[in-house]
Amino acid sequence: MHKTVTTKGRTSLNRRSFLGRASALAMTAAVGSAMLASGARAQTAVKGGTLKMGLGGGGSTDSLDPALAANPVTFHLMRTLGEQLVDVTPDGQLEMRLAEEVDSDAEAKVWRFKIRQGVTFHNGAVMTPDDVLATLERHSDEDSQSGALGIMQGIESMRVDGDWVEVTLTTANADLPYLMADYHLQIQPNGGRDDAAAGIGAGAYKIVAQEPGVRYTFEKHAEYWDSERGHYDAVEFLVINDATARMAALQSGQVHIANLVEPKVAGLLNRAPTLEVKSVSGRGHYVFVMHTDTAPFDNADLRLALKYAVNRAEMVDKILQGFGTIGNDTPINAAYPLFDDSLPQRTFDIEKAAAHYKASGHDGSPIVLKVADTAFPGAVDAAALFQQSAAAAGIPLEIQRVPNDGYWSEVWNKEPFCASYWGGRPVQDQMYTTAYLSTADWNDTRFTNAAFDDLLLQARAELDPAARTATYAQMGAIVHDEGGVIVPMFNDFIEAVSNDVQGWVADGGGDTMNGLAPHKTWLAS
Amino acid sequence: MTRNPIVFLLAQRLSLGLLLLLAASALIFMGTEILPGDVAQSILGQSATPQALANLRNELGLNEPALARYFDWLGGILRGDLGTALTNGQDIWTAMSGRLANTLFLASCAAIIAVPLAIILGVIAVRYRGQWPDKLISGITLTSVSIPEFMLGYIAMFVLTVQFRIFPSVSTIYDSMSLGEKLHAVAIPVLVLVLVVLGHMMRMTRAAILNVMQSAYIETAELKGLRPITVIARHAFPNAIAPVVNVVMLNMAYLIVGVVVVEVVFVFPGMGQYLVDHVTKRDVPVVQACGLVFAAVYIGLNMVADIVSILSNPRLRHPK
């Protein structure tokens, strides 16, 4: 798995209002929890018990080192064991966790985080600003192999100043606090330099036993600072990669929560009286990517022909069984802050597809699309639907099914036309920087557009939200019309949860309440 | 010169087995060499810089010629050092031994039930050949062997865990469990594995005994008025041991090296899942170590089959 599942709720707090609130209210923990309390805390949490979760998406090669976390199971491990400076709430607000306060200079170039007092790590040590600094340094070190390295690259320098940690950026970035919510950036004693894979963090649960790819057990961290979270005495993860086995474990009562429910069984599963299927829309999306620098995809008309030849509604209906929304050939949807909905929705249009195909002057040889099931659930079927709808417009698509094994190293980002997925990012800047900037490592469409690159840098330095929204809208239009990405659909997160589990909150930031089910839910007494 | 022919035969088999294992090690090494994908790239991921890749390749010794790396690896194994996993830095033997023990536990549970059952059913089928018990036994075992094992697994899971909740659907076992808890946890995978291997062994037992039943001395035994079951058990079966042992060992080897699908379905922490996870991540040292252990199991069990065949056959026991 090459891509992070870094998706953190929608962020409706814009930079200006955020800065205003941050300095005026000095966003304390109390404010943070008060904002949370407005939502779902109507019932009283019951303490105790053991939560068992059946999780897909792990392997025996998994490590507890936060830098290496990349799949759904390691995501849950990180969210259970540790905490970041800040987090993003289900409604997109910034929430103070191990930082008590955030402020910045007027240009949003120097950011300061006030570190929370009295937080104890699982090894008994008290968290200090030096631990925070060491953690951030470890993840920004070029040799760290950290999954968060990309978002740490804009940092020029960092230092400790009393109770504060100060981060100076090379260029202004109003989104910086949101980036600190990345799940890789959980604070560890001495930044994890002693033994990052020991699983020692400051989260509500500490590791008891670990068998990578099999099971993990946790117990409540007695000195955990936040009494509002972590209601269970113990938590257990069972790694169940087989979807049918995962659902059977839930139905037979061996686990309380199962993640990654396949859309095709979600409806059937929901009929079972003892459990409920929860789905929430997020920023993850399924894509077909074309290399805009490789024939025949270097032809803008051919790319448009293929974009018009996708029946998006049919794919949402048949591939996602309705658990998702249609895409518009940009990686951005309404779940992002500063989203502009004025971009017209592209629809399946045989005439336009045929016209653009004719204009492209393509010689009629089959256009090869490489696909494997690992690209996204139902990718092979989606490719078949694409082939059918393209054929209606006279465009010959040839599907080459390739093995799952080696797909992310040999096919994705190597072959000119293949299927893939993105987990989405908390803010537009990060999504575009990761995959659409011409110099991006993961520029999987080989998209080089000087105007687009300029706009991206301009938006980052732009401090007026309205102007920024307008800039992002322009960028979206460029990708929509000229880009190499076909986005047929945005997928929902679907989980199945036993009726015994109370306090569930819909959170589109990620799998199982953005990984916080062990912290925020409890078992009915 | 007095030379014990059995000792000589055993020594010969043993040395042949070791030679075969050496050849297998070369094949395993070659196999991992031609796996597509670069190890350094797999470890560092897509965003690795060329310099970082070069450093890591150097560090892993990937720039050495393949032959030198092969002998390096072989030397390590002879010293009992399987190396460390590239992905999480764990010592391979430490990580693998637990998995191997689990696999052997599951395989022996299945074998303890399946082997005697298959032979008894085979004998019964011969005793009533062509009659309804024979047809019933053959019908059931052939059906179970024809259904893919994941399907058998799902059916057993649906009936025994979801509908009736008799056994757990997740067969994860760990050290702190008592033997009883472990047996309870693995009940369904054991059932599935028994159904998978039963047919092959039972049919082979039946065929081997029937073959012997054509012999003149069986006719003599029958004419002496011995009971049919005595004829089969005392006179026919001992002469059919060699082919039966062969097929039993083949199935035992399958139970150890080939049950990855059952492991996945029942979340059993065995060798198969361990191997597949590491192949996906291109963790070559682990793949090689697993390959070697599997090869040793296969060769070892076949050697046992050979030796038992020799010991059970007076003509081979006392060669002229």
Coordinates of N, CA, C and O in Angstrom, one line a residue, chain A residues 262-264 285-289 310 315 318-321 369-388 397-404 407-408 411-412 417-422 488-489 491:
Chain A
E262 N -17.5 -4.4 2.1 CA -17.7 -4.3 0.7 C -19.1 -3.8 0.3 O -20.1 -4.3 0.9
P263 N -19.2 -2.8 -0.6 CA -20.5 -2.3 -0.9 C -21.5 -3.3 -1.3 O -22.7 -3.2 -0.9
K264 N -21.0 -4.4 -2.0 CA -22.0 -5.4 -2.4 C -22.6 -6.2 -1.3 O -23.7 -6.8 -1.5
H285 N -11.1 8.7 -3.4 CA -11.8 8.6 -4.7 C -11.0 7.6 -5.5 O -9.9 7.3 -5.3
Y286 N -11.8 7.0 -6.5 CA -11.2 6.0 -7.4 C -10.9 6.7 -8.7 O -11.7 7.5 -9.2
V287 N -9.8 6.3 -9.3 CA -9.4 7.0 -10.5 C -8.9 6.1 -11.6 O -8.5 5.0 -11.4
F288 N -9.0 6.6 -12.9 CA -8.2 6.0 -14.0 C -7.2 7.1 -14.3 O -7.6 8.3 -14.6
V289 N -5.9 6.8 -14.3 CA -4.9 7.8 -14.6 C -4.2 7.6 -15.9 O -3.8 6.5 -16.3
V310 N -17.1 8.0 -19.8 CA -17.3 7.3 -18.6 C -18.7 7.5 -18.1 O -19.1 8.7 -18.0
M315 N -21.4 3.8 -12.5 CA -20.3 3.2 -11.7 C -20.7 3.4 -10.2 O -20.5 2.4 -9.4
K318 N -23.3 0.7 -9.6 CA -23.0 -0.7 -9.7 C -21.7 -1.1 -9.0 O -21.6 -2.2 -8.5
I319 N -20.7 -0.2 -8.9 CA -19.5 -0.5 -8.3 C -19.6 -0.2 -6.8 O -19.1 -1.0 -5.9
L320 N -20.2 0.9 -6.5 CA -20.3 1.3 -5.1 C -21.6 1.0 -4.5 O -21.9 1.2 -3.3
Q321 N -22.5 0.4 -5.3 CA -23.9 0.1 -4.8 C -24.5 1.4 -4.1 O -25.3 1.2 -3.1
L369 N -5.9 -0.4 -21.1 CA -6.1 0.1 -19.7 C -5.7 -1.1 -18.8 O -6.2 -2.2 -18.9
K370 N -4.7 -0.9 -18.0 CA -4.2 -1.9 -17.1 C -4.9 -1.8 -15.7 O -5.1 -0.7 -15.2
V371 N -5.4 -2.9 -15.2 CA -6.2 -2.9 -14.0 C -6.0 -4.2 -13.2 O -5.6 -5.2 -13.7
A372 N -6.1 -4.0 -11.9 CA -6.0 -5.1 -11.0 C -7.0 -4.9 -9.9 O -7.3 -3.7 -9.6
D373 N -7.4 -5.9 -9.2 CA -8.4 -5.7 -8.1 C -7.9 -4.8 -7.0 O -8.6 -4.2 -6.2
T374 N -6.6 -4.8 -6.8 CA -6.0 -4.1 -5.7 C -6.1 -2.5 -6.0 O -5.9 -1.7 -5.0
A375 N -6.3 -2.2 -7.2 CA -6.4 -0.7 -7.6 C -7.5 0.0 -6.7 O -7.3 1.0 -6.2
F376 N -8.6 -0.7 -6.7 CA -9.7 -0.3 -5.8 C -10.7 -1.4 -5.8 O -10.8 -2.2 -6.8
P377 N -11.5 -1.6 -4.8 CA -12.5 -2.7 -4.8 C -13.4 -2.5 -6.0 O -14.0 -1.5 -6.1
G378 N -13.5 -3.5 -6.8 CA -14.4 -3.5 -8.0 C -13.7 -2.8 -9.2 O -14.4 -2.5 -10.2
A379 N -12.4 -2.7 -9.2 CA -11.7 -2.0 -10.2 C -11.8 -2.7 -11.6 O -12.0 -2.1 -12.6
V380 N -11.8 -4.0 -11.5 CA -11.9 -4.8 -12.8 C -13.3 -4.6 -13.4 O -13.4 -4.5 -14.6
D381 N -14.3 -4.7 -12.5 CA -15.6 -4.5 -13.0 C -15.8 -3.1 -13.5 O -16.5 -2.8 -14.6
A382 N -15.3 -2.1 -12.8 CA -15.4 -0.7 -13.3 C -14.7 -0.5 -14.7 O -15.3 0.2 -15.5
A383 N -13.6 -1.2 -14.9 CA -12.9 -1.1 -16.2 C -13.8 -1.7 -17.3 O -13.9 -1.2 -18.4
A384 N -14.5 -2.8 -16.9 CA -15.4 -3.4 -17.9 C -16.6 -2.5 -18.2 O -17.0 -2.4 -19.4
L385 N -17.1 -1.8 -17.2 CA -18.2 -0.8 -17.5 C -17.7 0.3 -18.4 O -18.3 0.8 -19.3
F386 N -16.4 0.8 -18.1 CA -15.8 1.8 -18.9 C -15.6 1.4 -20.3 O -15.9 2.1 -21.3
Q387 N -15.2 0.1 -20.5 CA -15.0 -0.4 -21.8 C -16.3 -0.4 -22.6 O -16.4 0.0 -23.8
Q388 N -17.4 -0.8 -22.0 CA -18.7 -0.8 -22.6 C -19.2 0.6 -23.0 O -19.6 0.8 -24.1
L397 N -11.5 0.3 -26.1 CA -10.6 0.1 -24.9 C -10.3 -1.4 -24.8 O -11.1 -2.2 -25.0
E398 N -9.0 -1.6 -24.5 CA -8.6 -3.0 -24.2 C -8.2 -3.1 -22.8 O -7.3 -2.4 -22.3
I399 N -8.9 -4.0 -22.0 CA -8.6 -4.1 -20.6 C -7.5 -5.2 -20.4 O -7.7 -6.3 -20.9
Q400 N -6.4 -4.9 -19.8 CA -5.4 -5.9 -19.5 C -5.4 -6.0 -18.0 O -5.0 -5.1 -17.2
R401 N -5.8 -7.2 -17.5 CA -5.9 -7.5 -16.1 C -4.5 -7.9 -15.7 O -3.9 -8.9 -16.3
V402 N -3.9 -7.3 -14.7 CA -2.6 -7.7 -14.2 C -2.7 -8.1 -12.8 O -3.6 -7.9 -12.1
P403 N -1.6 -8.8 -12.3 CA -1.7 -9.3 -10.9 C -1.7 -8.2 -9.9 O -1.1 -7.1 -10.1
N404 N -2.3 -8.5 -8.7 CA -2.3 -7.6 -7.6 C -0.9 -7.4 -7.1 O -0.5 -6.3 -6.7
Y407 N 1.6 -4.5 -8.1 CA 0.8 -3.5 -8.9 C 1.3 -2.1 -8.6 O 1.5 -1.3 -9.5
W408 N 1.6 -1.8 -7.3 CA 1.9 -0.5 -6.9 C 3.4 -0.1 -7.2 O 3.7 1.0 -7.2
V411 N 3.1 -1.1 -12.0 CA 2.1 -0.6 -12.9 C 1.7 0.8 -12.6 O 1.9 1.7 -13.4
W412 N 1.2 1.0 -11.3 CA 0.8 2.4 -11.0 C 2.1 3.3 -11.0 O 3.1 3.0 -10.6
F417 N -1.6 4.1 -18.6 CA -3.1 4.2 -18.4 C -3.5 3.0 -17.4 O -3.4 1.9 -17.8
C418 N -3.8 3.4 -16.2 CA -4.2 2.3 -15.3 C -5.2 2.8 -14.2 O -5.5 4.0 -14.2
A419 N -5.7 1.9 -13.5 CA -6.7 2.2 -12.4 C -5.9 2.4 -11.1 O -4.9 1.8 -10.9
S420 N -6.5 3.3 -10.2 CA -5.8 3.5 -8.9 C -6.8 4.2 -8.0 O -8.0 4.3 -8.3
Y421 N -6.4 4.5 -6.8 CA -7.3 5.2 -5.8 C -6.4 6.2 -5.1 O -5.2 6.1 -5.0
W422 N -7.1 7.2 -4.5 CA -6.5 8.1 -3.6 C -7.3 8.2 -2.3 O -8.5 8.2 -2.4
P488 N -14.2 8.9 -11.7 CA -15.6 8.5 -11.8 C -16.4 8.6 -10.5 O -17.6 8.9 -10.5
M489 N -15.7 8.4 -9.4 CA -16.5 8.4 -8.1 C -15.6 8.6 -6.9 O -14.4 8.3 -6.8
N491 N -15.6 7.4 -3.0 CA -16.2 6.3 -2.2 C -16.5 6.7 -0.8 O -15.8 7.4 -0.2

